[in-house]
Amino acid sequence: MRTASVKLEHTSYDIRVGPGLLDKTGEWLRELGFGGRLAVITDSTVRRLHGDALEQSLSAAGFTVAMLGGPESEAEKTLETAARLYQELTDFRAERATPILAMGGGVIGDVAGFVAATYLRGVPLVHLPTTLLAQADSSLGGKTAVDHRQLKNRIGAFYQPRLTVSDTDTLKTLPREQLSDGLAEVIKHGAIRDEAYFSYLEDNLDRILALDDECLETTVARSVEIKARVVEEDERDLGLRNVLNYGHTIGHAIETVSDFQMMHGTAVAIGMLAAARISNRIGFLGAAAVTRLSRLIERAGLKTGMPRLDAGQVLRAMQHDKKIVDGRVRFVLLRAIGDVFITDEVDPSLVEEVLTD
Ligand SMILES: NC(=O)c1ccc[n+]([C@@H]2O[C@H](COP(=O)([O-])OP(=O)(O)OC[C@H]3O[C@@H](n4cnc5c(N)ncnc54)[C@H](O)[C@@H]3O)[C@@H](O)[C@H]2O)c1
Ligand SMILES: [Zn+2]
């Protein structure tokens, strides 16, 4: 097991990563001082695959557990789902000290996190992420949200968990494309902050895809450490956190234009590659580094070819991104693998060029 800690102004917490950790969760919650009742928010797939392991661990530690059904997909990442969960928590007589455990992917983490942040003005939250995206990315950073109509993550709160337990055994039941999807964020972490980690991924990608215990643990833990350091410096997303948006400026626009039919990781992969090409065209990232990035993305099972999307439409979608400041699109670019910078001086025609390449 590897433990990373996140130290913020008002709180700090551990992220424990490794195989077989759901079994230990009950005991760790006791150590944190919890007892009595707790609520688990999960979806039917995750409950079927991993619910027993968690429930056994919790009941062995003496907890009375309510298993509540959270959103089954992004379409249910809504205030209506949150409202139903508030009612179920009320029926369960959940109190201020009753922890909510979010067991699942990013959709569960975002909604259960939002419910924990708002029910009784905040109850303790514990993340038990079960997708690679959730373990390596979404479960840390304190962002919780629901979608509002077509607007993703429009309503939410910053809310930190008391503990995060990333049991890497849960990744073994993930559909392959879901694993690839999470690898996009993992590759992003190496690309923006850590060349050595990027090389590690190049050397070990096949073992990661073969679900090797040690490689899964190392990969999740190193990604978490990279994101944790960024989050510690910019808890409320006021500046530095922008570096985590590498591949996301163009990626989000592509997702929007594809009407969210494309998977997030695929869109981010295309966005990372486009940003790398832009970096190269304006005299930064060398051609060999662009090739390294594209090879790794491809080996991860993510497509590197540009989809048949209208580049003009992608450009327009970019101008509407909620992260735009004063109408200028901010790009996260690379000087080298592991070395990132931000600029708003990219000619839109260049974006169009790399997108239609
Ligand atoms: N809060 C943040 O900082 C942040 C960051 C990135 C993404 N997100 C959000 O995360 C969401 C995407 O999360 P995701 O990619 O984890 O997708 P997801 O939560 O939709 O999960 C994908 C599917 O995998 C299934 N699943 C989960 N764990 C499994 C397992 N161990 N075995 C088999 N199947 C399993 C789920 O039932 C679901 O059907 C989006 O809503 C996005 O907005 C949030
Ligand atoms: Zn992302």
Tab-separated table of C-alpha atoms and ligand atoms in Angstrom:
chain	number	residue	atom	x	y	z
A	1	MET	CA	0.000	0.000	0.000
A	2	ARG	CA	1.099	3.557	-0.685
A	3	THR	CA	-0.259	6.567	1.128
A	4	ALA	CA	-0.322	10.109	-0.186
A	5	SER	CA	-1.517	12.978	1.910
A	6	VAL	CA	-3.190	16.177	0.874
A	7	LYS	CA	-2.481	19.129	3.137
A	8	LEU	CA	-4.834	22.055	2.721
A	9	GLU	CA	-5.349	25.269	4.652
A	10	HIS	CA	-8.159	23.956	6.852
A	11	THR	CA	-7.870	20.210	6.557
A	12	SER	CA	-5.672	17.365	5.482
A	13	TYR	CA	-6.406	13.778	4.618
A	14	ASP	CA	-4.859	10.544	3.419
A	15	ILE	CA	-5.271	8.808	0.117
A	16	ARG	CA	-4.471	5.122	0.507
A	17	VAL	CA	-3.746	3.165	-2.650
A	18	GLY	CA	-3.245	-0.551	-3.193
A	19	PRO	CA	-4.931	-3.922	-3.661
A	20	GLY	CA	-7.396	-5.379	-1.132
A	21	LEU	CA	-8.081	-2.099	0.650
A	22	LEU	CA	-11.891	-2.283	0.728
A	23	ASP	CA	-11.403	-4.999	3.348
A	24	LYS	CA	-9.610	-2.529	5.610
A	25	THR	CA	-12.013	0.377	5.183
A	26	GLY	CA	-14.228	-0.435	8.205
A	27	GLU	CA	-11.253	-0.562	10.511
A	28	TRP	CA	-9.837	2.718	9.160
A	29	LEU	CA	-13.162	4.487	9.638
A	30	ARG	CA	-13.133	3.363	13.269
A	31	GLU	CA	-9.627	4.758	13.618
A	32	LEU	CA	-10.922	8.101	12.327
A	33	GLY	CA	-13.426	8.078	15.192
A	34	PHE	CA	-16.587	7.136	13.282
A	35	GLY	CA	-19.113	4.687	14.678
A	36	GLY	CA	-22.788	3.756	14.429
A	37	ARG	CA	-24.520	4.523	11.168
A	38	LEU	CA	-23.098	5.297	7.765
A	39	ALA	CA	-24.458	5.602	4.245
A	40	VAL	CA	-22.834	4.210	1.134
A	41	ILE	CA	-23.809	5.825	-2.176
A	42	THR	CA	-23.020	3.612	-5.153
A	43	ASP	CA	-24.494	2.373	-8.439
A	44	SER	CA	-25.921	-1.051	-9.273
A	45	THR	CA	-22.854	-2.234	-11.236
A	46	VAL	CA	-20.337	-1.321	-8.583
A	47	ARG	CA	-22.583	-2.654	-5.835
A	48	ARG	CA	-22.886	-6.015	-7.606
A	49	LEU	CA	-19.131	-6.273	-8.186
A	50	HIS	CA	-17.663	-4.789	-5.020
A	51	GLY	CA	-20.518	-4.120	-2.586
A	52	ASP	CA	-20.060	-7.339	-0.619
A	53	ALA	CA	-16.387	-6.710	0.104
A	54	LEU	CA	-17.208	-3.272	1.458
A	55	GLU	CA	-20.299	-4.311	3.436
A	56	GLN	CA	-18.408	-7.145	5.114
A	57	SER	CA	-15.620	-4.837	6.143
A	58	LEU	CA	-18.077	-2.266	7.490
A	59	SER	CA	-20.231	-4.691	9.416
A	60	ALA	CA	-17.163	-6.423	10.860
A	61	ALA	CA	-16.215	-3.001	12.229
A	62	GLY	CA	-19.692	-2.689	13.788
A	63	PHE	CA	-21.302	-0.133	11.476
A	64	THR	CA	-24.995	-0.042	10.573
A	65	VAL	CA	-24.975	0.506	6.841
A	66	ALA	CA	-27.513	1.942	4.386
A	67	MET	CA	-26.671	1.161	0.765
A	68	LEU	CA	-28.191	4.006	-1.281
A	69	GLY	CA	-28.536	3.979	-5.054
A	70	GLY	CA	-26.740	6.920	-6.596
A	71	PRO	CA	-26.734	8.026	-10.250
A	72	GLU	CA	-26.424	5.164	-12.726
A	73	SER	CA	-24.871	7.383	-15.394
A	74	GLU	CA	-24.042	10.972	-16.318
A	75	ALA	CA	-27.709	11.476	-17.294
A	76	GLU	CA	-28.616	11.060	-13.608
A	77	LYS	CA	-25.931	13.429	-12.333
A	78	THR	CA	-28.692	15.863	-11.435
A	79	LEU	CA	-30.294	17.828	-8.623
A	80	GLU	CA	-33.252	15.413	-8.826
A	81	THR	CA	-30.943	12.528	-7.902
A	82	ALA	CA	-29.439	14.621	-5.103
A	83	ALA	CA	-32.939	15.442	-3.804
A	84	ARG	CA	-33.903	11.762	-3.749
A	85	LEU	CA	-30.719	10.976	-1.815
A	86	TYR	CA	-31.472	13.763	0.729
A	87	GLN	CA	-34.806	12.059	1.361
A	88	GLU	CA	-33.226	8.617	1.718
A	89	LEU	CA	-30.675	10.013	4.156
A	90	THR	CA	-33.498	11.590	6.142
A	91	ASP	CA	-35.393	8.264	6.185
A	92	PHE	CA	-32.199	6.601	7.443
A	93	ARG	CA	-32.015	9.288	10.160
A	94	ALA	CA	-28.571	10.350	9.041
A	95	GLU	CA	-27.078	13.010	11.294
A	96	ARG	CA	-24.245	15.553	11.113
A	97	ALA	CA	-21.739	12.895	12.121
A	98	THR	CA	-23.026	10.203	9.765
A	99	PRO	CA	-20.405	9.662	7.072
A	100	ILE	CA	-21.260	9.259	3.411
A	101	LEU	CA	-19.086	6.824	1.489
A	102	ALA	CA	-18.946	7.410	-2.264
A	103	MET	CA	-18.164	4.094	-3.938
A	104	GLY	CA	-17.907	4.228	-7.727
A	105	GLY	CA	-16.630	6.244	-10.650
A	106	GLY	CA	-16.506	9.988	-11.079
A	107	VAL	CA	-20.265	10.335	-11.494
A	108	ILE	CA	-20.899	8.729	-8.090
A	109	GLY	CA	-18.041	10.704	-6.520
A	110	ASP	CA	-19.348	14.022	-7.823
A	111	VAL	CA	-22.968	13.482	-6.741
A	112	ALA	CA	-22.254	11.763	-3.419
A	113	GLY	CA	-19.684	14.478	-2.734
A	114	PHE	CA	-22.221	17.192	-3.510
A	115	VAL	CA	-24.811	15.535	-1.277
A	116	ALA	CA	-22.247	15.201	1.540
A	117	ALA	CA	-21.323	18.885	1.131
A	118	THR	CA	-24.924	20.066	1.364
A	119	TYR	CA	-26.930	17.613	3.497
A	120	LEU	CA	-27.187	19.193	6.957
A	121	ARG	CA	-24.666	21.766	5.666
A	122	GLY	CA	-22.042	19.082	5.393
A	123	VAL	CA	-21.470	15.558	6.688
A	124	PRO	CA	-18.172	13.623	6.587
A	125	LEU	CA	-17.270	12.298	3.147
A	126	VAL	CA	-15.115	9.287	2.288
A	127	HIS	CA	-14.219	8.509	-1.314
A	128	LEU	CA	-13.904	4.896	-2.459
A	129	PRO	CA	-13.167	5.429	-6.167
A	130	THR	CA	-13.473	2.390	-8.427
A	131	THR	CA	-12.534	3.649	-11.907
A	132	LEU	CA	-9.030	4.629	-12.964
A	133	LEU	CA	-10.296	8.128	-13.741
A	134	ALA	CA	-11.779	8.437	-10.264
A	135	GLN	CA	-8.716	7.000	-8.486
A	136	ALA	CA	-6.132	8.977	-10.423
A	137	ASP	CA	-8.066	12.166	-10.887
A	138	SER	CA	-11.634	12.985	-9.916
A	139	SER	CA	-11.671	11.776	-6.293
A	140	LEU	CA	-9.076	14.290	-5.295
A	141	GLY	CA	-9.252	18.012	-5.467
A	142	GLY	CA	-12.515	18.543	-3.643
A	143	LYS	CA	-14.682	19.382	-6.627
A	144	THR	CA	-18.221	18.049	-6.331
A	145	ALA	CA	-21.043	18.815	-8.722
A	146	VAL	CA	-24.236	17.977	-10.527
A	147	ASP	CA	-25.104	18.923	-14.097
A	148	HIS	CA	-27.806	21.503	-14.819
A	149	ARG	CA	-29.743	20.724	-17.994
A	150	GLN	CA	-27.041	20.528	-20.691
A	151	LEU	CA	-24.467	22.340	-18.575
A	152	LYS	CA	-21.923	19.991	-17.061
A	153	ASN	CA	-20.899	20.501	-13.442
A	154	ARG	CA	-22.810	23.780	-13.305
A	155	ILE	CA	-23.898	23.445	-9.667
A	156	GLY	CA	-21.460	22.286	-7.049
A	157	ALA	CA	-19.201	22.921	-4.113
A	158	PHE	CA	-15.629	22.477	-3.045
A	159	TYR	CA	-15.727	19.814	-0.374
A	160	GLN	CA	-12.825	17.701	0.849
A	161	PRO	CA	-13.140	14.088	1.983
A	162	ARG	CA	-11.886	12.817	5.332
A	163	LEU	CA	-10.212	9.851	3.676
A	164	THR	CA	-9.860	8.343	0.230
A	165	VAL	CA	-9.359	4.611	-0.219
A	166	SER	CA	-8.375	3.545	-3.733
A	167	ASP	CA	-8.573	-0.228	-3.863
A	168	THR	CA	-6.737	-1.081	-7.080
A	169	ASP	CA	-8.376	-4.531	-7.144
A	170	THR	CA	-11.606	-2.817	-8.183
A	171	LEU	CA	-9.908	-1.725	-11.423
A	172	LYS	CA	-9.759	-5.376	-12.484
A	173	THR	CA	-13.475	-5.456	-13.296
A	174	LEU	CA	-13.406	-2.271	-15.373
A	175	PRO	CA	-14.258	-2.575	-19.064
A	176	ARG	CA	-11.076	-2.051	-21.111
A	177	GLU	CA	-12.275	1.167	-22.707
A	178	GLN	CA	-12.944	2.608	-19.275
A	179	LEU	CA	-9.362	1.782	-18.254
A	180	SER	CA	-8.045	3.509	-21.399
A	181	ASP	CA	-10.250	6.476	-20.642
A	182	GLY	CA	-8.578	6.918	-17.235
A	183	LEU	CA	-5.130	6.478	-18.754
A	184	ALA	CA	-5.626	9.746	-20.642
A	185	GLU	CA	-5.546	11.639	-17.321
A	186	VAL	CA	-2.647	9.529	-16.081
A	187	ILE	CA	-0.609	10.366	-19.198
A	188	LYS	CA	-1.607	14.000	-18.708
A	189	HIS	CA	-0.086	14.002	-15.211
A	190	GLY	CA	3.241	12.762	-16.557
A	191	ALA	CA	3.151	15.156	-19.492
A	192	ILE	CA	2.563	18.285	-17.412
A	193	ARG	CA	4.688	17.635	-14.366
A	194	ASP	CA	6.975	14.634	-14.355
A	195	GLU	CA	9.115	13.330	-17.186
A	196	ALA	CA	10.323	10.394	-15.069
A	197	TYR	CA	6.725	9.304	-14.508
A	198	PHE	CA	6.031	9.670	-18.219
A	199	SER	CA	8.999	7.343	-18.919
A	200	TYR	CA	7.706	4.938	-16.279
A	201	LEU	CA	4.405	4.806	-18.164
A	202	GLU	CA	6.239	4.190	-21.452
A	203	ASP	CA	8.165	1.309	-19.848
A	204	ASN	CA	5.205	-0.238	-18.027
A	205	LEU	CA	2.118	0.423	-20.077
A	206	ASP	CA	1.698	-3.213	-21.072
A	207	ARG	CA	1.870	-4.308	-17.440
A	208	ILE	CA	-0.657	-1.665	-16.462
A	209	LEU	CA	-3.036	-2.887	-19.162
A	210	ALA	CA	-2.443	-6.446	-17.912
A	211	LEU	CA	-3.621	-5.154	-14.483
A	212	ASP	CA	-0.390	-5.955	-12.676
A	213	ASP	CA	-0.866	-5.134	-8.957
A	214	GLU	CA	2.373	-3.298	-8.449
A	215	CYS	CA	1.991	-1.227	-11.614
A	216	LEU	CA	-1.597	-0.237	-10.842
A	217	GLU	CA	-0.583	0.819	-7.346
A	218	THR	CA	2.408	2.831	-8.562
A	219	THR	CA	0.439	4.462	-11.355
A	220	VAL	CA	-2.492	5.579	-9.205
A	221	ALA	CA	-0.188	6.689	-6.375
A	222	ARG	CA	2.110	8.772	-8.581
A	223	SER	CA	-0.790	10.412	-10.391
A	224	VAL	CA	-2.369	11.221	-7.056
A	225	GLU	CA	0.877	12.725	-5.766
A	226	ILE	CA	1.181	14.970	-8.816
A	227	LYS	CA	-2.411	16.178	-8.616
A	228	ALA	CA	-2.211	16.560	-4.825
A	229	ARG	CA	0.765	18.934	-5.070
A	230	VAL	CA	-1.085	21.104	-7.610
A	231	VAL	CA	-4.296	21.114	-5.547
A	232	GLU	CA	-2.386	22.024	-2.373
A	233	GLU	CA	-1.066	25.132	-4.060
A	234	ASP	CA	-4.417	26.146	-5.535
A	235	GLU	CA	-7.238	24.609	-3.517
A	236	ARG	CA	-10.013	26.696	-5.075
A	237	ASP	CA	-8.893	26.613	-8.675
A	238	LEU	CA	-7.787	30.225	-8.974
A	239	GLY	CA	-4.645	29.798	-11.050
A	240	LEU	CA	-2.113	26.982	-10.929
A	241	ARG	CA	-4.762	24.297	-11.253
A	242	ASN	CA	-5.117	25.374	-14.848
A	243	VAL	CA	-2.156	23.160	-15.662
A	244	LEU	CA	-4.442	20.180	-14.985
A	245	ASN	CA	-6.486	21.425	-17.901
A	246	TYR	CA	-3.852	20.286	-20.368
A	247	GLY	CA	-5.676	18.670	-23.301
A	248	HIS	CA	-9.001	19.818	-21.866
A	249	THR	CA	-9.464	23.169	-23.626
A	250	ILE	CA	-9.734	21.538	-27.027
A	251	GLY	CA	-10.934	18.245	-25.454
A	252	HIS	CA	-14.016	19.831	-23.864
A	253	ALA	CA	-14.879	21.556	-27.124
A	254	ILE	CA	-14.617	18.250	-28.993
A	255	GLU	CA	-16.819	16.558	-26.391
A	256	THR	CA	-19.410	19.301	-26.787
A	257	VAL	CA	-19.395	19.139	-30.574
A	258	SER	CA	-19.671	15.335	-30.446
A	259	ASP	CA	-22.754	15.883	-28.263
A	260	PHE	CA	-20.966	13.987	-25.480
A	261	GLN	CA	-20.984	10.803	-27.563
A	262	MET	CA	-17.206	10.667	-27.380
A	263	MET	CA	-15.601	9.400	-24.182
A	264	HIS	CA	-13.890	12.058	-22.069
A	265	GLY	CA	-10.475	10.350	-22.206
A	266	THR	CA	-10.585	10.081	-25.982
A	267	ALA	CA	-11.443	13.766	-26.302
A	268	VAL	CA	-8.686	14.692	-23.844
A	269	ALA	CA	-6.193	12.520	-25.739
A	270	ILE	CA	-7.005	14.327	-28.969
A	271	GLY	CA	-6.826	17.634	-27.107
A	272	MET	CA	-3.425	16.769	-25.589
A	273	LEU	CA	-2.043	15.869	-28.966
A	274	ALA	CA	-3.435	19.004	-30.591
A	275	ALA	CA	-1.930	21.129	-27.791
A	276	ALA	CA	1.399	19.331	-28.249
A	277	ARG	CA	1.334	20.114	-31.968
A	278	ILE	CA	0.525	23.751	-31.249
A	279	SER	CA	3.429	23.845	-28.767
A	280	ASN	CA	5.687	22.460	-31.487
A	281	ARG	CA	4.482	24.904	-34.169
A	282	ILE	CA	5.177	27.917	-31.983
A	283	GLY	CA	8.708	26.758	-31.261
A	284	PHE	CA	8.542	24.834	-28.002
A	285	LEU	CA	8.014	21.082	-27.754
A	286	GLY	CA	10.358	19.118	-30.060
A	287	ALA	CA	8.966	16.818	-32.736
A	288	ALA	CA	10.386	13.737	-30.967
A	289	ALA	CA	8.409	14.610	-27.829
A	290	VAL	CA	5.205	14.999	-29.853
A	291	THR	CA	5.824	11.509	-31.249
A	292	ARG	CA	6.453	10.086	-27.761
A	293	LEU	CA	3.139	11.501	-26.588
A	294	SER	CA	1.224	10.220	-29.552
A	295	ARG	CA	2.748	6.711	-29.243
A	296	LEU	CA	1.880	6.470	-25.557
A	297	ILE	CA	-1.677	7.639	-26.176
A	298	GLU	CA	-2.082	5.087	-28.922
A	299	ARG	CA	-0.645	2.252	-26.826
A	300	ALA	CA	-3.092	3.166	-24.058
A	301	GLY	CA	-5.888	2.265	-26.433
A	302	LEU	CA	-6.906	5.842	-27.122
A	303	LYS	CA	-7.442	7.061	-30.632
A	304	THR	CA	-5.039	9.701	-31.870
A	305	GLY	CA	-6.725	10.413	-35.194
A	306	MET	CA	-8.843	13.520	-35.402
A	307	PRO	CA	-12.519	12.670	-35.591
A	308	ARG	CA	-14.626	13.946	-38.450
A	309	LEU	CA	-15.671	17.072	-36.659
A	310	ASP	CA	-15.990	20.531	-38.051
A	311	ALA	CA	-12.895	22.415	-36.827
A	312	GLY	CA	-14.811	25.699	-36.971
A	313	GLN	CA	-17.478	24.282	-34.695
A	314	VAL	CA	-14.807	23.084	-32.245
A	315	LEU	CA	-13.310	26.589	-32.241
A	316	ARG	CA	-16.691	28.149	-31.492
A	317	ALA	CA	-17.313	25.657	-28.683
A	318	MET	CA	-13.945	26.604	-27.203
A	319	GLN	CA	-14.951	30.268	-27.052
A	320	HIS	CA	-17.929	29.274	-24.892
A	321	ASP	CA	-15.970	27.273	-22.321
A	322	LYS	CA	-16.739	28.380	-18.759
A	323	LYS	CA	-13.008	28.754	-18.087
A	324	ILE	CA	-12.592	31.536	-20.648
A	325	VAL	CA	-11.454	34.863	-19.185
A	326	ASP	CA	-12.250	38.110	-21.046
A	327	GLY	CA	-13.048	36.216	-24.212
A	328	ARG	CA	-9.490	34.933	-24.640
A	329	VAL	CA	-8.918	31.197	-24.800
A	330	ARG	CA	-6.188	30.118	-22.417
A	331	PHE	CA	-4.059	27.288	-23.682
A	332	VAL	CA	-2.031	24.904	-21.604
A	333	LEU	CA	1.037	24.028	-23.661
A	334	LEU	CA	4.246	22.080	-23.192
A	335	ARG	CA	7.815	23.314	-23.376
A	336	ALA	CA	8.952	19.742	-22.902
A	337	ILE	CA	7.467	16.547	-21.466
A	338	GLY	CA	6.971	17.391	-17.780
A	339	ASP	CA	7.182	21.158	-18.316
A	340	VAL	CA	3.966	23.049	-18.835
A	341	PHE	CA	3.071	26.703	-19.413
A	342	ILE	CA	-0.065	28.737	-20.003
A	343	THR	CA	-0.675	31.300	-22.708
A	344	ASP	CA	-3.626	33.108	-24.246
A	345	GLU	CA	-1.674	33.996	-27.357
A	346	VAL	CA	-2.496	31.204	-29.701
A	347	ASP	CA	-3.795	32.177	-33.111
A	348	PRO	CA	-7.167	30.471	-33.720
A	349	SER	CA	-6.039	29.566	-37.231
A	350	LEU	CA	-3.308	27.414	-35.667
A	351	VAL	CA	-5.939	25.508	-33.695
A	352	GLU	CA	-7.862	24.907	-36.871
A	353	GLU	CA	-4.684	23.799	-38.592
A	354	VAL	CA	-3.731	21.157	-36.007
A	355	LEU	CA	-7.319	19.954	-35.826
A	356	THR	CA	-7.594	19.373	-39.553
A	357	ASP	CA	-4.102	17.930	-39.856
B	1	LIG	N1	-14.620	16.149	-9.516
B	1	LIG	C1	-13.640	16.183	-10.395
B	1	LIG	O1	-12.600	16.810	-10.145
B	1	LIG	C2	-13.774	15.460	-11.680
B	1	LIG	C3	-12.657	15.302	-12.512
B	1	LIG	C4	-12.816	14.560	-13.684
B	1	LIG	C5	-14.041	14.012	-14.001
B	1	LIG	N2	-15.106	14.181	-13.172
B	1	LIG	C6	-16.410	13.593	-13.482
B	1	LIG	O2	-16.276	12.183	-13.489
B	1	LIG	C7	-17.305	11.633	-14.305
B	1	LIG	C8	-16.726	10.494	-15.117
B	1	LIG	O3	-16.263	9.514	-14.231
B	1	LIG	P1	-15.848	8.038	-14.708
B	1	LIG	O4	-15.016	8.127	-15.927
B	1	LIG	O5	-15.312	7.356	-13.525
B	1	LIG	O6	-17.203	7.439	-15.218
B	1	LIG	P2	-18.523	6.904	-14.443
B	1	LIG	O7	-18.543	7.360	-13.066
B	1	LIG	O8	-19.647	7.250	-15.345
B	1	LIG	O9	-18.310	5.331	-14.479
B	1	LIG	C9	-18.323	4.665	-15.714
B	1	LIG	C10	-19.003	3.320	-15.631
B	1	LIG	O10	-18.126	2.398	-14.986
B	1	LIG	C11	-18.848	1.608	-14.067
B	1	LIG	N3	-17.884	1.191	-13.045
B	1	LIG	C12	-17.366	1.938	-12.049
B	1	LIG	N4	-16.457	1.242	-11.382
B	1	LIG	C13	-16.395	0.018	-11.944
B	1	LIG	C14	-15.636	-1.137	-11.696
B	1	LIG	N5	-14.691	-1.146	-10.743
B	1	LIG	N6	-15.845	-2.224	-12.466
B	1	LIG	C15	-16.749	-2.190	-13.479
B	1	LIG	N7	-17.493	-1.122	-13.775
B	1	LIG	C16	-17.312	-0.027	-13.008
B	1	LIG	C17	-19.944	2.495	-13.576
B	1	LIG	O11	-21.043	1.725	-13.147
B	1	LIG	C18	-20.288	3.293	-14.833
B	1	LIG	O12	-21.234	2.608	-15.603
B	1	LIG	C19	-17.874	12.779	-15.114
B	1	LIG	O13	-19.152	13.106	-14.625
B	1	LIG	C20	-16.906	13.926	-14.851
B	1	LIG	O14	-17.535	15.178	-14.883
B	1	LIG	C21	-14.989	14.882	-12.026
B	2	ZN	ZN	-10.410	15.143	-17.495
